[in-house]
Short mmCIF file of C-alpha atoms in Angstrom, two decimals:
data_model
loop_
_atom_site.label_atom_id
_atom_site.label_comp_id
_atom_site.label_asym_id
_atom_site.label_seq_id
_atom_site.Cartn_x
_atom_site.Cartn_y
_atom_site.Cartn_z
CA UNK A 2 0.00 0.00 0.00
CA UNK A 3 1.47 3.66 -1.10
CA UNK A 4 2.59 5.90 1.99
CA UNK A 5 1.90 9.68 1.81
CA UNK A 6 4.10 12.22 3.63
CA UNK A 7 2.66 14.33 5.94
CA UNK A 8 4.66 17.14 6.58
CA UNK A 9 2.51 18.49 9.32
CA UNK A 10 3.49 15.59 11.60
CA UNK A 11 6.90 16.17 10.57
CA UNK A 12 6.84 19.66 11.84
CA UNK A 13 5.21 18.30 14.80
CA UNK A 14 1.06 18.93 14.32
CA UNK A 15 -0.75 16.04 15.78
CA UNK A 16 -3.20 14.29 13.60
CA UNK A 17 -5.86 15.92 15.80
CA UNK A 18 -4.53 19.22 14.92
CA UNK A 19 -4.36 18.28 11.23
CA UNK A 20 -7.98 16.97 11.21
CA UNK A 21 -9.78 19.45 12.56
CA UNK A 22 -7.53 22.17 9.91
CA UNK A 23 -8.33 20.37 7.12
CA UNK A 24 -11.56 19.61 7.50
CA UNK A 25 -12.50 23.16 8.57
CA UNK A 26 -10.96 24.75 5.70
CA UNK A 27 -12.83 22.44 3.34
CA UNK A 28 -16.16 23.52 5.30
CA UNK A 29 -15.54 26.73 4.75
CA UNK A 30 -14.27 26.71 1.33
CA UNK A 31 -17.45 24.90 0.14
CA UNK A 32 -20.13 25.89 2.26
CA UNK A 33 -19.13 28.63 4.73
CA UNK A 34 -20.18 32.29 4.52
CA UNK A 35 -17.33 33.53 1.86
CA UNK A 36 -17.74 30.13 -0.33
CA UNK A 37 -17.61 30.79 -3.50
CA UNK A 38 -18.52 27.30 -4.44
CA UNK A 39 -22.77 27.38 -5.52
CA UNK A 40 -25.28 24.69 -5.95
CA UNK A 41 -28.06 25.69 -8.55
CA UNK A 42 -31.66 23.97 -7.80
CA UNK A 43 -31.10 21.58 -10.56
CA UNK A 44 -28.45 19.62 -9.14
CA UNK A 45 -25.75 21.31 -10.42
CA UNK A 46 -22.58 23.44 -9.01
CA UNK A 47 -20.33 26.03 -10.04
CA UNK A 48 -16.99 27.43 -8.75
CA UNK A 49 -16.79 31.55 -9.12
CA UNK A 50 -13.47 33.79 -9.76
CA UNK A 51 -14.34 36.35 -7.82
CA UNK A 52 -11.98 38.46 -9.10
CA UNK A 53 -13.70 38.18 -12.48
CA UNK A 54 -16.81 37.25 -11.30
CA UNK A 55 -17.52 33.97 -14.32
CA UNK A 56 -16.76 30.28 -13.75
CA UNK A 57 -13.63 28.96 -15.27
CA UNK A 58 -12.23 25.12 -16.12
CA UNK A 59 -9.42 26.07 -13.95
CA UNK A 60 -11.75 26.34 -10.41
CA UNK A 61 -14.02 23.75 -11.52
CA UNK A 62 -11.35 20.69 -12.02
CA UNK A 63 -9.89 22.08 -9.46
CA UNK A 64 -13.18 22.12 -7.42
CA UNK A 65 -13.43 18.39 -8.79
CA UNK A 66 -9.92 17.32 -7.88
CA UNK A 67 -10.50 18.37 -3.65
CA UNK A 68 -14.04 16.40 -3.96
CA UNK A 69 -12.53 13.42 -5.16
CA UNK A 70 -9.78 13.70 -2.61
CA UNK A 71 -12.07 14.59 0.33
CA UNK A 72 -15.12 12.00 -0.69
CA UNK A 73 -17.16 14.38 -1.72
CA UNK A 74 -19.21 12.63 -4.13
CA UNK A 75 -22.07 15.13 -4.20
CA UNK A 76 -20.28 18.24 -4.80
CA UNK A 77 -17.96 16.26 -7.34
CA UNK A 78 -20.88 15.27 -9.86
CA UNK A 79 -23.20 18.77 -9.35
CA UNK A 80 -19.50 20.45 -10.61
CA UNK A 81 -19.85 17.82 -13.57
CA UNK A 82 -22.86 18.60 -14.08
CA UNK A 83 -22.49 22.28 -14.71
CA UNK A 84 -19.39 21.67 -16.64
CA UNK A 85 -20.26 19.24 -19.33
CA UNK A 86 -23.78 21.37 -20.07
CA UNK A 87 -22.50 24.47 -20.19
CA UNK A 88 -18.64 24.37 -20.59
CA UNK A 89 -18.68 21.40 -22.93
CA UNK A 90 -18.37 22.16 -26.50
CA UNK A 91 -20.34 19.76 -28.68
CA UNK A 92 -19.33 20.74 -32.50
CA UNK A 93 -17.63 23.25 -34.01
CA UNK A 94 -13.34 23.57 -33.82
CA UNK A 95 -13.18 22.99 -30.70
CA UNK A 96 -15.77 20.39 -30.12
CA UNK A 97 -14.57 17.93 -27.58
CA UNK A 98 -13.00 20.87 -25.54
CA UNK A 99 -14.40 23.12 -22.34
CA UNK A 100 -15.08 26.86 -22.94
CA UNK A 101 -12.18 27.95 -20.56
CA UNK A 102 -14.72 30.94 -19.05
CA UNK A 103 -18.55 31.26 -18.74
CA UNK A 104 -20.46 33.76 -16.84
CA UNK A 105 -22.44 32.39 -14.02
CA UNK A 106 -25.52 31.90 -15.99
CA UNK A 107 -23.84 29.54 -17.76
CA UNK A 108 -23.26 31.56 -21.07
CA UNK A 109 -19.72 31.28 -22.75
CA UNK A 110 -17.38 34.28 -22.62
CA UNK A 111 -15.34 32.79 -24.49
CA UNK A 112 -15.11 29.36 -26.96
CA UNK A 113 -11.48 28.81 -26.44
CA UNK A 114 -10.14 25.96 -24.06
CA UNK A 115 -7.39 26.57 -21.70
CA UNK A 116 -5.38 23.34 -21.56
CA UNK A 117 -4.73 23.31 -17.51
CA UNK A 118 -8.86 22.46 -16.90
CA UNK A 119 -8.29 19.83 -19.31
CA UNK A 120 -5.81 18.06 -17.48
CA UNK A 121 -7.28 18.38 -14.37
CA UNK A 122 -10.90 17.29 -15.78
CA UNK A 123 -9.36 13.87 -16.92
CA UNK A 124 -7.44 13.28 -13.89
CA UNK A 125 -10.15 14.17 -11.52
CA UNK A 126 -12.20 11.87 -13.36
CA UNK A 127 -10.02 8.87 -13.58
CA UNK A 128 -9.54 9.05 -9.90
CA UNK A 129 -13.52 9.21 -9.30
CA UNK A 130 -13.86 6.07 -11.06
CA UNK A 131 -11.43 4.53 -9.22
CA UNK A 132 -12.95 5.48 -5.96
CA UNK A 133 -16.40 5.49 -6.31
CA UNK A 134 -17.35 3.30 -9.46
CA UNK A 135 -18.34 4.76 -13.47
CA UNK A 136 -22.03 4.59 -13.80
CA UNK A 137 -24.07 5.56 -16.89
CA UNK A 138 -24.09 8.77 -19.32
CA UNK A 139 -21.61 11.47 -17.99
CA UNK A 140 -20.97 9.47 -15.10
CA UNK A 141 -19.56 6.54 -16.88
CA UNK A 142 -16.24 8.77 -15.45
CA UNK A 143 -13.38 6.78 -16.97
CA UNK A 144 -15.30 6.56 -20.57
CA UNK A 145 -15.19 10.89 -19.90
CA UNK A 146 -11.56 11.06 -19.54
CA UNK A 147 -10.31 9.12 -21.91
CA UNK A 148 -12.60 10.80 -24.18
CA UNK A 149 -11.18 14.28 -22.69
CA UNK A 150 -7.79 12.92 -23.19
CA UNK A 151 -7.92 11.44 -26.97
CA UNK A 152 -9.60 15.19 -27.79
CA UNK A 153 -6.26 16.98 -26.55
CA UNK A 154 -3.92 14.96 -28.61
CA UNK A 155 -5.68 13.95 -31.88
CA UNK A 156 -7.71 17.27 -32.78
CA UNK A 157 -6.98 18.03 -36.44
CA UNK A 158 -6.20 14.77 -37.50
CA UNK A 159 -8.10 12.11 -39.92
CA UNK A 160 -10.52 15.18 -40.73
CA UNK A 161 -11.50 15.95 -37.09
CA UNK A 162 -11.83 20.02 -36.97
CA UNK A 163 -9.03 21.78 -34.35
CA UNK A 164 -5.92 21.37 -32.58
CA UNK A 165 -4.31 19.54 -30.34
CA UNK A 166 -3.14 20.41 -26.51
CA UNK A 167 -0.44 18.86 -27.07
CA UNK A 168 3.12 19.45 -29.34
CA UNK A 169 3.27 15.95 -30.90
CA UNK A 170 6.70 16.55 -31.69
CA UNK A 171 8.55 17.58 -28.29
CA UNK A 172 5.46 16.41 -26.36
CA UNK A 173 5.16 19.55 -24.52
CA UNK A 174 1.65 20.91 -23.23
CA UNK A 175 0.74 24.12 -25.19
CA UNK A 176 -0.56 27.22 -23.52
CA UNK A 177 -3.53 26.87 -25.86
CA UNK A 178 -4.24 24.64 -28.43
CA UNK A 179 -2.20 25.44 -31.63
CA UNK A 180 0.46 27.81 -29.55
CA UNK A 181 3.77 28.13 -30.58
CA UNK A 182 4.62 28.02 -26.97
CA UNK A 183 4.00 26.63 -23.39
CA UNK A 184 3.11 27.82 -19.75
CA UNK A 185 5.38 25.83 -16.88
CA UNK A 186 2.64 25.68 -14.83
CA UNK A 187 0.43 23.62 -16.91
CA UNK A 188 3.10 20.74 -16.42
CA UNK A 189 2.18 17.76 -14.83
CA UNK A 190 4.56 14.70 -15.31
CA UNK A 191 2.56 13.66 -12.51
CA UNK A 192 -0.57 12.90 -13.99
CA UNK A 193 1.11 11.98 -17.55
CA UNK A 194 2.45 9.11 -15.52
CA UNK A 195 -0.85 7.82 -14.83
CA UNK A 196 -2.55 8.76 -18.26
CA UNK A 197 0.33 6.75 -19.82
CA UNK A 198 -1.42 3.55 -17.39
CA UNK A 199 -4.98 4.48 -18.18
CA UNK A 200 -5.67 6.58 -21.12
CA UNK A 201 -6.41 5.14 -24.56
CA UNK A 202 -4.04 2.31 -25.14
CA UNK A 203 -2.83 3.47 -28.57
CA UNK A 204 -1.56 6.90 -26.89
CA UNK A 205 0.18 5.44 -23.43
CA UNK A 206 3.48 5.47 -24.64
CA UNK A 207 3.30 9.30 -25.47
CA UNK A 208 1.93 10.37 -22.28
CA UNK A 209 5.32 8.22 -20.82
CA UNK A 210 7.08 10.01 -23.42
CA UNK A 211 5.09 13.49 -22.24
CA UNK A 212 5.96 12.85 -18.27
CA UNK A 213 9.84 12.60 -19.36
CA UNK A 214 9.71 15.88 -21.54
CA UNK A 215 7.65 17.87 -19.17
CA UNK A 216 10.59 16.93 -16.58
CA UNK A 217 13.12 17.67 -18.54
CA UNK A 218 11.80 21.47 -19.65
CA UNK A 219 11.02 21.87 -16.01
CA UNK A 220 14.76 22.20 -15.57
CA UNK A 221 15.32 24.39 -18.62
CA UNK A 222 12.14 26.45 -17.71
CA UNK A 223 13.12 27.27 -14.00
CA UNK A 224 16.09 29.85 -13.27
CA UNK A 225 18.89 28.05 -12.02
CA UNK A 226 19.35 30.19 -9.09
CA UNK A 227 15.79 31.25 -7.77
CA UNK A 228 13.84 28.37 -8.92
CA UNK A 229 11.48 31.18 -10.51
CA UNK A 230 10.00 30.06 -13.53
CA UNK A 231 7.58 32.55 -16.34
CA UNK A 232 3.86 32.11 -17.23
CA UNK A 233 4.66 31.32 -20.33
CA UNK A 234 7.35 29.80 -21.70
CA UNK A 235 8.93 29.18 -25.25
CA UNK A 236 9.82 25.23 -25.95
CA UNK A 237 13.53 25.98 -24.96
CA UNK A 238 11.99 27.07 -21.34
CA UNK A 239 13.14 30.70 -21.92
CA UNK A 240 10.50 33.31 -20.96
CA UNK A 241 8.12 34.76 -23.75
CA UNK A 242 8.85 37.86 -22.63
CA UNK A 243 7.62 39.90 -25.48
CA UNK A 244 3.92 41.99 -25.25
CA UNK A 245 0.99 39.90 -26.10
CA UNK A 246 -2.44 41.17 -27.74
CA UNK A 247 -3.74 40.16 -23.50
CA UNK A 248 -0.44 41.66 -21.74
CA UNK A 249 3.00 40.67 -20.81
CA UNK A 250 3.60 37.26 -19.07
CA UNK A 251 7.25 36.30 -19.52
CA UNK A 252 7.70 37.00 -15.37
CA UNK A 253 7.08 35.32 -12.12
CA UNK A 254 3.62 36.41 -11.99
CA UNK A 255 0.24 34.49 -10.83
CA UNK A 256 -0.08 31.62 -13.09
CA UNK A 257 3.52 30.84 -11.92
CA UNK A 258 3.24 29.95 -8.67
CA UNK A 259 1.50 26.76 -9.42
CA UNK A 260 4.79 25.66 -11.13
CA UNK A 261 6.43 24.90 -7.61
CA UNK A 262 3.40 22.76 -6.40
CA UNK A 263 3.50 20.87 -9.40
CA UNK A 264 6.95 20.22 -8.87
CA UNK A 265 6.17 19.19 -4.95
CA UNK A 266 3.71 16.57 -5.60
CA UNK A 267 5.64 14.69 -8.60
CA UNK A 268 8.17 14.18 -6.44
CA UNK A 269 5.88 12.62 -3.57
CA UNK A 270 3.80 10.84 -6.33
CA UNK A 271 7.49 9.87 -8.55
CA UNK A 272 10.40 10.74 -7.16
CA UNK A 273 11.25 11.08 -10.65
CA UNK A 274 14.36 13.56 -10.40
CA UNK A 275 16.10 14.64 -13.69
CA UNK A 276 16.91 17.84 -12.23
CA UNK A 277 13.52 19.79 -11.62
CA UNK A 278 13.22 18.59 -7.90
CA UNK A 279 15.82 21.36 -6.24
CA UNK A 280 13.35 23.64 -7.96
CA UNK A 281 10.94 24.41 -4.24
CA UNK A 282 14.43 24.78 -2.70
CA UNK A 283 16.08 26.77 -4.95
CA UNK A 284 13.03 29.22 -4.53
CA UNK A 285 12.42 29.11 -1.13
CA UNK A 286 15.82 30.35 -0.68
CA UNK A 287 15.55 33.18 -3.22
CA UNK A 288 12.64 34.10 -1.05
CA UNK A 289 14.35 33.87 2.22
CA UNK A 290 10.72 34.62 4.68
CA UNK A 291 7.51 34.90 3.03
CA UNK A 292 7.26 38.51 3.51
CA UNK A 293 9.66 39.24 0.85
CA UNK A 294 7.25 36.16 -1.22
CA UNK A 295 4.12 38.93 -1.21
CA UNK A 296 5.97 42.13 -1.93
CA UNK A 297 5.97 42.12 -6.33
CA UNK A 298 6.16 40.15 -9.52
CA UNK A 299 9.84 39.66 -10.61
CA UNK A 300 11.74 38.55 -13.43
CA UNK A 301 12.57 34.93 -13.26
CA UNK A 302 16.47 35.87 -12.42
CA UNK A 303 15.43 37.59 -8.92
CA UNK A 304 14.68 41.35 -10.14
CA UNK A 305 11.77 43.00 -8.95
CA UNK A 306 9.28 44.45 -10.84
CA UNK A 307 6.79 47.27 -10.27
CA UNK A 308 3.80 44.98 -10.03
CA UNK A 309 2.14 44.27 -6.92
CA UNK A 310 1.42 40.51 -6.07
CA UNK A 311 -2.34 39.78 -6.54
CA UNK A 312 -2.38 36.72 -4.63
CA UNK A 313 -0.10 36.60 -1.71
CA UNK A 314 -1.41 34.06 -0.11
CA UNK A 315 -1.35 31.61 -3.23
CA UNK A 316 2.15 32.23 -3.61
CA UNK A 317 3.13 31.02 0.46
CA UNK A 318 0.83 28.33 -0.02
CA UNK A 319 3.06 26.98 -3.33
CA UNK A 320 6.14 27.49 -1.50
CA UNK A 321 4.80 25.59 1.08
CA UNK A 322 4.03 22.66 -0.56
CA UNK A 323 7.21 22.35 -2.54
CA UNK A 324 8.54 21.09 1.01
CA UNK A 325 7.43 17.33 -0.46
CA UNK A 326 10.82 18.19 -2.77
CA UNK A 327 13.09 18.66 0.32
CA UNK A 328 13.61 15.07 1.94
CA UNK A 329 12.77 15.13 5.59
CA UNK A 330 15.90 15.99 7.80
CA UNK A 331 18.00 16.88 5.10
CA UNK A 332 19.68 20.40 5.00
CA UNK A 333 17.10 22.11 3.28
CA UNK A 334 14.41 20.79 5.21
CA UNK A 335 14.93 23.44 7.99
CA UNK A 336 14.32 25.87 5.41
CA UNK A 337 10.92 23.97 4.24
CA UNK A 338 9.63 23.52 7.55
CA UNK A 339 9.43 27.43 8.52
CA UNK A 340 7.67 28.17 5.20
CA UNK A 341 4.96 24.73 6.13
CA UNK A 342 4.98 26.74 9.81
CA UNK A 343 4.34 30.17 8.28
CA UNK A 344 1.54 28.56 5.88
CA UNK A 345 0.03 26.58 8.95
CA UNK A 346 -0.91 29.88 10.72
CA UNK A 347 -2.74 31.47 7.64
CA UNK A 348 -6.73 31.20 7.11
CA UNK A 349 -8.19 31.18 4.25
CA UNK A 350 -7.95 34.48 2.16
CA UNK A 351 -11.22 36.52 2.30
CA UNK A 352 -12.18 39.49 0.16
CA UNK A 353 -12.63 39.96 -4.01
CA UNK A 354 -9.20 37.69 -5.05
CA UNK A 355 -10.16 35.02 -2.50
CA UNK A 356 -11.11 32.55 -5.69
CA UNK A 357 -7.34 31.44 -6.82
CA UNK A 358 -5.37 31.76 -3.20
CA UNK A 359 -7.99 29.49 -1.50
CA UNK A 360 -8.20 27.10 -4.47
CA UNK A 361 -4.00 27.31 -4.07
CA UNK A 362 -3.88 26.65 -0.19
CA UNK A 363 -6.48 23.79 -0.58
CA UNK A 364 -4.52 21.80 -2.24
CA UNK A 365 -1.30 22.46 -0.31
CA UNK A 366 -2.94 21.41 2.87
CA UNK A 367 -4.34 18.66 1.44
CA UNK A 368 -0.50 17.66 -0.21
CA UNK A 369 1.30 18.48 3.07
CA UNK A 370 -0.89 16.67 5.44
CA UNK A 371 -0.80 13.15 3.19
CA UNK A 372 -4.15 13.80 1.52
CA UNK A 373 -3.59 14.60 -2.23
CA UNK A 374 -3.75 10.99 -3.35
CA UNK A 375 -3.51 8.60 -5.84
CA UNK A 376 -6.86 6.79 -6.58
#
């Protein structure tokens, strides 16, 4: 049977302790008074940015991912729900896709997918049908995410309109479909390792072939010195760090911070080190406390920028969690440990931005206390 670390124990939380955190936060991030997290009266639920005020494929896999992890069976399929009949695209280019945004109503803002809810869709699904059983329909969940899964990396071929998630060449995730570059954070070797045992059987071998590239540009991807790694990324791992039509994103900036995290939990899931695993250490150094972590964006080499950080408390929680990178009682792990104390002592975030931090420090608690599971 697999063993999870739980750094909270190795800090020195009891299990009581760790209990009562986790399952408070998960009260209130569902259904206390600043959940953003609705149920509709037709058996469905959504996940709101409330920084943007629509529902996005990010939150709701996301959303799906704690359910599954926590047993939440309910909340998991009224998220599914709301997903597949109003986020699903059913013809067109991007048929087989989710609308990355839709206002709360439902409508689509926008007909474009954003390959991160993808992931996180299949995964989340896979792992409900391990845990609770497929049914019929929608729920038949591993039918879903192989189905989500064959759409990201055969789109535009044998006549079928679109284009793949996926570079078929270096086997790199693409910020979008059709992108001529990537975003760090969307890496997962994690889950790649497990798509490669459960997806379609004709495309295993490329998800391997995926979890040992996304490794590998992890390294490239992630300064050597701080760790710090940009939103998006050209294939060689350099920054884009040119102005888009939407803005600049070649810095350490919001979507970022999820790179670390990603990092963490391959390692507890893998151990699967060609170089990327130093990463959480590297930037909890840079960092030094975590009130330096919430002061401004930076370039990935360690120089500030004049843009205040939107979501402080994301950005501790990620550092945080990269402690399942620094072996327990080795010389970094002093390091990790006051960054896993410093997290312990935060709530959840309240306020407008609330949405991504508390979606962020759900899943590090759930990571550092043992919880963020295979199924």
């Amino acid at each position: 049977m697999r063993t999870y670390r739980n750094v909270f124990k190795e800090i020195g939380k009891s299990d009581a302790e760790i209990d009562k955190k986790l399952e408070d936060a998960i009260r209130e991030f569902f259904h206390g008074e600043d959940s953003f997290y609705h149920e509709t009266d037709d058996g469905m639920g959504y996940l709101e940015d409330t920084g943007n005020h629509d529902a996005r494929t990010e939150g709701m896999s996301y959303g799906m991912m704690m359910c599954v992890q926590m047993d939440m069976k309910e909340e998991f399929d009224r998220i599914w729900k709301w997903a597949k009949k109003y986020m699903y695209m059913e013809d067109g280019e991007n048929e087989g896709y989710f609308a990355w945004s839709c206002g709360t109503d439902g409508k689509k803002n926008s007909f474009g997918p954003a390959p991160d809810g993808e992931e996180f869709f299949a995964m989340s699904l896979f792992f409900a049908s391990h845990r609770w059983g497929s049914a019929d329909g929608i729920f038949d969940y591993d039918s879903q995410a192989r189905a989500i899964l064959r759409a990201c990396l055969h789109k535009g071929e044998s006549g079928r309109p679109g284009k793949a998630m996926w570079n078929r060449d270096n086997a790199l995730v693409l910020f979008v479909p059709g992108s001529p570059f990537s975003d760090p954070s969307y890496h997962l070797p994690h889950f790649y390792e497990l798509f490669a045992e459960w997806a379609d059987e004709d495309d295993r071998p490329f998800w391997k072939k995926a979890a040992a590239a996304s490794r590998d540009y992890l390294v490239t991807a992630c300064h050597g010195r701080t760790g710090l790694s940009s939103e998006y990324a050209n294939f060689d791992g350099s920054p884009v760090d040119k102005e888009l039509p939407w803005g600049n994103f070649g810095s350490f900036f919001s979507d970022a911070y999820r790179t670390a995290a990603n990092i963490a939990l391959d390692a507890e899931w893998f151990g699967d080190d060609r170089g990327q695993l130093d990463v959480p250490l590297r930037m909890m150094r840079f960092f030094g406390t975590e009130l330096e972590a919430v002061r401004c964006a930076y370039k990935i080499d360690g120089t500030p920028l004049d843009r205040t950080v939107l979501h402080p408390l994301g950005l501790l929680s990620t550092i945080a969690q990269g402690a399942l990178a620094v072996p327990y009682a080795s010389e970094g792990f002093g390091i990790a440990s006051r960054w896993v104390e410093s997290f312990w002592r935060q709530p959840l975030r309240k306020g407008e931005r609330r949405y991504y931090d508390n979606c962020l420090y759900i899943f590090a608690l759930l990571a550092l206390s043992g919880r963020y599971r295979i199924w």
